[in-house]
Amino acid sequence: MRTSLIEIAEIESWVLQQGDPADRLVTEGRLLLNPALREQAAWQTQTYAVVREYGRQKLKEEIKAVENQLFTSAKHRRFQERIRSIFSF
Amino acid sequence: MLVLEDITQKNRSARIADWYEKVFPKVGAYIKRQGGSLEEAKELFQEALVIYFEKISGGNFQPDKSDDAYLFGMVKHLWFKHLQTQQQWDDLDPTDTREELTAELRVEKLVLLLKQSGQRCLELLQSFYYERLSMQKVSERFGYKSERSATVQKYKCLEKLRAEVKDKSLNYEDFLD
């Protein structure tokens, strides 16, 4: 793996608290001494948040598609009637 | 009890449909009794399902209840949170900067922008970091020859998206407009 990717992997272990604790301590020291590396770590942390949000949105879309099917398809009429009876009064 | 291996092997949509049929009527009745609407019941149930999937994909989660009981309990918890949030919005000082909300909006906007330029990388990364699939499963899903190739690609994608996150965050003055 090229150097920049190895550095990304190193930041990842530190951000996600994975791998050898001794290696993470070394990374911690490098981050304290290297503002550019610190900045990369901050952007990488933000990137994980974006990936997580994307995953959430995808899952929610899948859930909504299933829900829509249950609430509109004729083959789920019994379910629809049951829910309608709950909210009808 | 549902475990991670089940969810990765079985059809996720079929599992979601099962939960709707089994748990949602109970959720609906509860929300109705609490004075809520069908739309609120739907939104809370969606959120409960998302949280449940996130918990079980974490690998360390060992629920002390059945899936159904856990989901219903989660909806009750979310309903109370929902009421509290409504109260906070009612009490909100309009000059309040709401840093937390701004951060959430920033992430949502970044997702929107990155979907246009880095969809495949987003897909690959979410399968590992969000769905928490093993590298073996990731390489199968995306057609890589080995786990090693998939791992290198994962870091390349991370590098690409990190650069885009930085670029888009720094260069869009109207970022949150």
Coordinates of C-alpha atoms in Angstrom, one line a residue:
Chain A
M1 CA 0.0 0.0 0.0
R2 CA 1.3 3.5 -0.8
T3 CA 2.4 5.8 2.1
S4 CA -0.7 8.0 2.0
L5 CA -3.0 5.0 2.4
I6 CA -0.9 3.6 5.3
E7 CA -1.3 7.0 7.0
I8 CA -5.1 6.8 6.4
A9 CA -5.1 3.4 8.0
E10 CA -3.0 4.7 10.9
I11 CA -5.5 7.6 11.5
E12 CA -8.3 5.2 11.2
S13 CA -7.0 3.0 14.1
W14 CA -6.6 6.1 16.2
V15 CA -10.0 7.6 15.4
L16 CA -12.0 4.3 15.7
Q17 CA -9.8 3.1 18.7
Q18 CA -8.9 -0.1 17.0
G19 CA -5.7 -2.2 16.8
D20 CA -2.7 -2.2 19.0
P21 CA -2.9 0.4 21.9
A22 CA 0.8 0.9 21.7
D23 CA 0.6 1.9 18.0
R24 CA -2.3 4.3 18.9
L25 CA -0.1 6.0 21.4
V26 CA 2.6 6.5 18.8
T27 CA -0.1 8.0 16.5
E28 CA -1.3 10.2 19.3
G29 CA 2.3 11.6 19.7
R30 CA 2.6 12.2 15.9
L31 CA -0.7 14.0 15.9
L32 CA 0.4 16.3 18.7
L33 CA 3.5 17.2 16.8
N34 CA 2.1 17.4 13.4
P35 CA -0.7 19.9 12.7
A36 CA -1.1 18.8 9.1
L37 CA -1.7 15.2 10.3
R38 CA -4.1 16.5 12.9
E39 CA -6.1 18.3 10.2
Q40 CA -6.2 15.1 8.1
A41 CA -7.5 13.2 11.1
A42 CA -10.3 15.8 11.6
W43 CA -11.4 15.6 8.0
Q44 CA -11.3 11.8 8.2
T45 CA -13.5 11.9 11.3
Q46 CA -15.9 14.1 9.3
T47 CA -15.8 11.6 6.5
Y48 CA -16.9 8.7 8.8
A49 CA -19.8 10.8 9.9
V50 CA -20.8 11.4 6.2
V51 CA -20.5 7.6 5.4
R52 CA -22.6 6.8 8.5
E53 CA -25.3 9.3 7.5
Y54 CA -25.3 7.9 3.9
G55 CA -25.8 4.3 5.3
R56 CA -28.6 5.5 7.6
Q57 CA -30.3 7.3 4.7
K58 CA -30.1 4.1 2.6
L59 CA -31.5 1.9 5.3
K60 CA -34.3 4.4 5.9
E61 CA -35.2 4.4 2.3
E62 CA -35.4 0.6 2.3
I63 CA -37.6 0.7 5.4
K64 CA -39.9 3.3 3.8
A65 CA -40.2 1.3 0.6
V66 CA -41.3 -1.8 2.7
E67 CA -43.7 0.4 4.7
N68 CA -45.2 1.9 1.5
Q69 CA -45.8 -1.6 0.1
L70 CA -47.5 -2.7 3.3
F71 CA -49.7 0.4 3.4
T72 CA -50.7 0.4 -0.3
S73 CA -50.6 -3.1 -1.8
A74 CA -53.8 -5.1 -2.0
K75 CA -52.2 -8.2 -0.7
H76 CA -51.7 -6.5 2.7
R77 CA -55.3 -5.4 3.0
R78 CA -55.8 -7.1 6.4
F79 CA -52.8 -5.2 7.8
Q80 CA -54.1 -1.9 6.4
E81 CA -57.5 -2.5 7.9
R82 CA -56.0 -3.3 11.3
I83 CA -54.0 0.0 11.3
R84 CA -57.0 2.0 10.0
S85 CA -59.2 0.7 12.8
I86 CA -56.6 1.9 15.4
F87 CA -56.5 5.4 14.0
S88 CA -60.1 5.7 12.9
F89 CA -61.7 7.2 16.0
Chain B
M1 CA -33.2 -13.6 18.7
L2 CA -31.7 -11.9 15.7
V3 CA -28.0 -12.0 15.2
L4 CA -25.7 -10.3 12.6
E5 CA -25.2 -13.5 10.5
D6 CA -29.0 -13.8 10.1
I7 CA -29.4 -10.3 8.9
T8 CA -26.6 -10.5 6.3
Q9 CA -27.9 -13.8 5.0
K10 CA -31.6 -13.2 4.9
N11 CA -33.4 -10.7 2.9
R12 CA -33.4 -7.5 5.0
S13 CA -36.7 -6.2 3.4
A14 CA -38.5 -9.4 4.3
R15 CA -37.3 -9.1 7.9
I16 CA -38.5 -5.5 8.0
A17 CA -41.9 -6.5 6.6
D18 CA -42.2 -9.2 9.4
W19 CA -41.6 -6.6 12.1
Y20 CA -44.1 -4.2 10.6
E21 CA -46.8 -6.9 10.6
K22 CA -45.9 -8.1 14.1
V23 CA -45.0 -5.0 16.0
F24 CA -46.4 -2.0 14.2
P25 CA -50.1 -2.6 15.2
K26 CA -49.0 -2.5 18.9
V27 CA -46.9 0.6 18.2
G28 CA -49.8 2.3 16.5
A29 CA -52.2 1.6 19.4
Y30 CA -49.7 3.0 21.9
I31 CA -49.0 6.2 19.9
K32 CA -52.7 6.7 19.4
R33 CA -53.3 6.3 23.1
Q34 CA -50.6 8.9 23.7
G35 CA -52.4 11.3 21.4
G36 CA -50.1 10.9 18.5
S37 CA -50.8 10.4 14.8
L38 CA -50.3 7.6 12.3
E39 CA -47.5 9.6 10.7
E40 CA -45.8 10.0 14.0
A41 CA -46.1 6.3 14.6
K42 CA -44.6 5.5 11.2
E43 CA -41.6 7.9 11.7
L44 CA -40.8 6.6 15.2
F45 CA -41.0 3.0 14.0
Q46 CA -38.7 3.7 11.1
E47 CA -36.2 5.3 13.6
A48 CA -36.5 2.4 16.0
L49 CA -35.8 -0.1 13.1
V50 CA -32.7 2.0 12.1
I51 CA -31.4 2.0 15.7
Y52 CA -32.0 -1.7 16.0
F53 CA -30.1 -2.6 12.8
E54 CA -27.3 -0.4 14.0
K55 CA -27.2 -2.1 17.3
I56 CA -27.1 -5.6 15.9
S57 CA -24.6 -4.8 13.3
G58 CA -22.2 -3.5 16.0
G59 CA -21.6 -7.1 17.0
N60 CA -21.4 -6.5 20.7
F61 CA -25.1 -6.1 21.3
Q62 CA -26.9 -8.7 23.3
P63 CA -30.5 -7.7 23.9
D64 CA -32.1 -9.1 27.0
K65 CA -35.5 -9.1 25.3
S66 CA -37.1 -10.5 22.1
D67 CA -36.8 -8.4 18.9
D68 CA -40.4 -7.4 19.2
A69 CA -40.2 -6.3 22.8
Y70 CA -37.0 -4.4 22.1
L71 CA -38.5 -2.5 19.1
F72 CA -41.6 -1.6 21.1
G73 CA -39.5 -0.4 24.0
M74 CA -37.4 1.7 21.6
V75 CA -40.5 3.3 20.2
K76 CA -41.7 4.3 23.7
H77 CA -38.3 5.8 24.4
L78 CA -38.4 7.7 21.1
W79 CA -41.9 9.0 21.8
F80 CA -40.7 10.6 25.1
K81 CA -37.7 12.1 23.3
H82 CA -40.0 13.3 20.6
L83 CA -42.2 15.1 23.1
Q84 CA -39.1 16.6 24.8
T85 CA -37.8 17.9 21.4
Q86 CA -41.1 19.5 20.6
Q87 CA -41.0 21.3 24.0
Q88 CA -37.4 22.4 23.3
W89 CA -38.4 23.8 19.9
D90 CA -41.3 25.7 21.5
D91 CA -38.9 27.2 24.1
L92 CA -36.1 27.9 21.5
D93 CA -34.5 31.3 21.6
P94 CA -34.3 32.4 17.9
T95 CA -30.8 33.8 18.5
D96 CA -29.6 30.3 19.6
T97 CA -27.0 29.1 17.1
R98 CA -27.8 25.4 17.7
E99 CA -24.3 24.1 16.9
E100 CA -25.5 20.5 17.0
L101 CA -28.2 21.1 14.4
T102 CA -25.7 22.9 12.2
A103 CA -23.3 20.0 12.3
E104 CA -26.1 17.6 11.4
L105 CA -27.1 19.8 8.5
R106 CA -23.5 20.0 7.3
V107 CA -23.2 16.2 7.2
E108 CA -26.6 15.8 5.4
K109 CA -25.5 18.4 2.8
L110 CA -22.2 16.6 2.3
V111 CA -24.0 13.3 1.7
L112 CA -26.0 15.1 -1.0
L113 CA -22.9 16.5 -2.7
L114 CA -20.9 13.3 -2.5
K115 CA -23.7 11.2 -3.9
Q116 CA -23.1 13.1 -7.2
S117 CA -19.4 12.6 -7.3
G118 CA -18.5 9.5 -5.2
Q119 CA -21.5 7.2 -5.1
R120 CA -19.5 4.0 -5.6
C121 CA -17.1 4.9 -2.9
L122 CA -19.9 5.8 -0.5
E123 CA -21.5 2.4 -1.2
L124 CA -18.3 0.5 -0.5
L125 CA -17.5 2.5 2.6
Q126 CA -21.0 2.2 4.1
S127 CA -21.0 -1.5 3.6
F128 CA -17.9 -1.8 5.8
Y129 CA -18.4 1.1 8.3
Y130 CA -22.2 1.2 8.6
E131 CA -23.4 -2.3 7.7
R132 CA -20.2 -3.6 9.2
L133 CA -19.8 -6.4 6.7
S134 CA -16.5 -8.3 6.9
M135 CA -13.9 -7.5 4.2
Q136 CA -14.6 -10.9 2.7
K137 CA -18.3 -10.0 2.2
V138 CA -17.4 -6.5 0.9
S139 CA -15.0 -8.0 -1.7
E140 CA -17.8 -10.4 -2.8
R141 CA -20.4 -7.7 -3.0
F142 CA -18.2 -5.4 -5.1
G143 CA -16.4 -8.1 -7.1
Y144 CA -12.9 -7.7 -5.9
K145 CA -10.5 -10.7 -6.3
S146 CA -9.4 -10.7 -2.7
E147 CA -9.9 -9.2 0.7
R148 CA -6.6 -7.5 0.2
S149 CA -7.8 -5.7 -3.0
A150 CA -11.0 -4.7 -1.2
T151 CA -9.0 -3.3 1.7
V152 CA -6.8 -1.2 -0.5
Q153 CA -9.8 0.1 -2.4
K154 CA -11.5 0.9 0.9
Y155 CA -8.5 3.1 1.9
K156 CA -8.4 4.7 -1.6
C157 CA -12.1 5.6 -1.3
L158 CA -11.5 7.0 2.1
E159 CA -8.7 9.1 0.8
K160 CA -10.9 10.3 -2.2
L161 CA -13.9 11.1 0.0
R162 CA -11.8 12.8 2.7
A163 CA -10.4 15.2 0.0
E164 CA -13.9 15.9 -1.3
V165 CA -15.3 16.5 2.2
K166 CA -12.5 19.0 2.8
D167 CA -12.9 20.6 -0.6
K168 CA -16.6 20.9 -0.4
S169 CA -16.6 22.1 3.2
L170 CA -14.0 24.8 2.5
N171 CA -15.1 26.0 -0.9
Y172 CA -18.8 26.3 -0.7
E173 CA -19.6 29.6 0.9
D174 CA -23.3 28.9 0.7
F175 CA -22.8 25.4 2.2
L176 CA -25.7 25.5 4.6
D177 CA -28.1 27.6 2.4

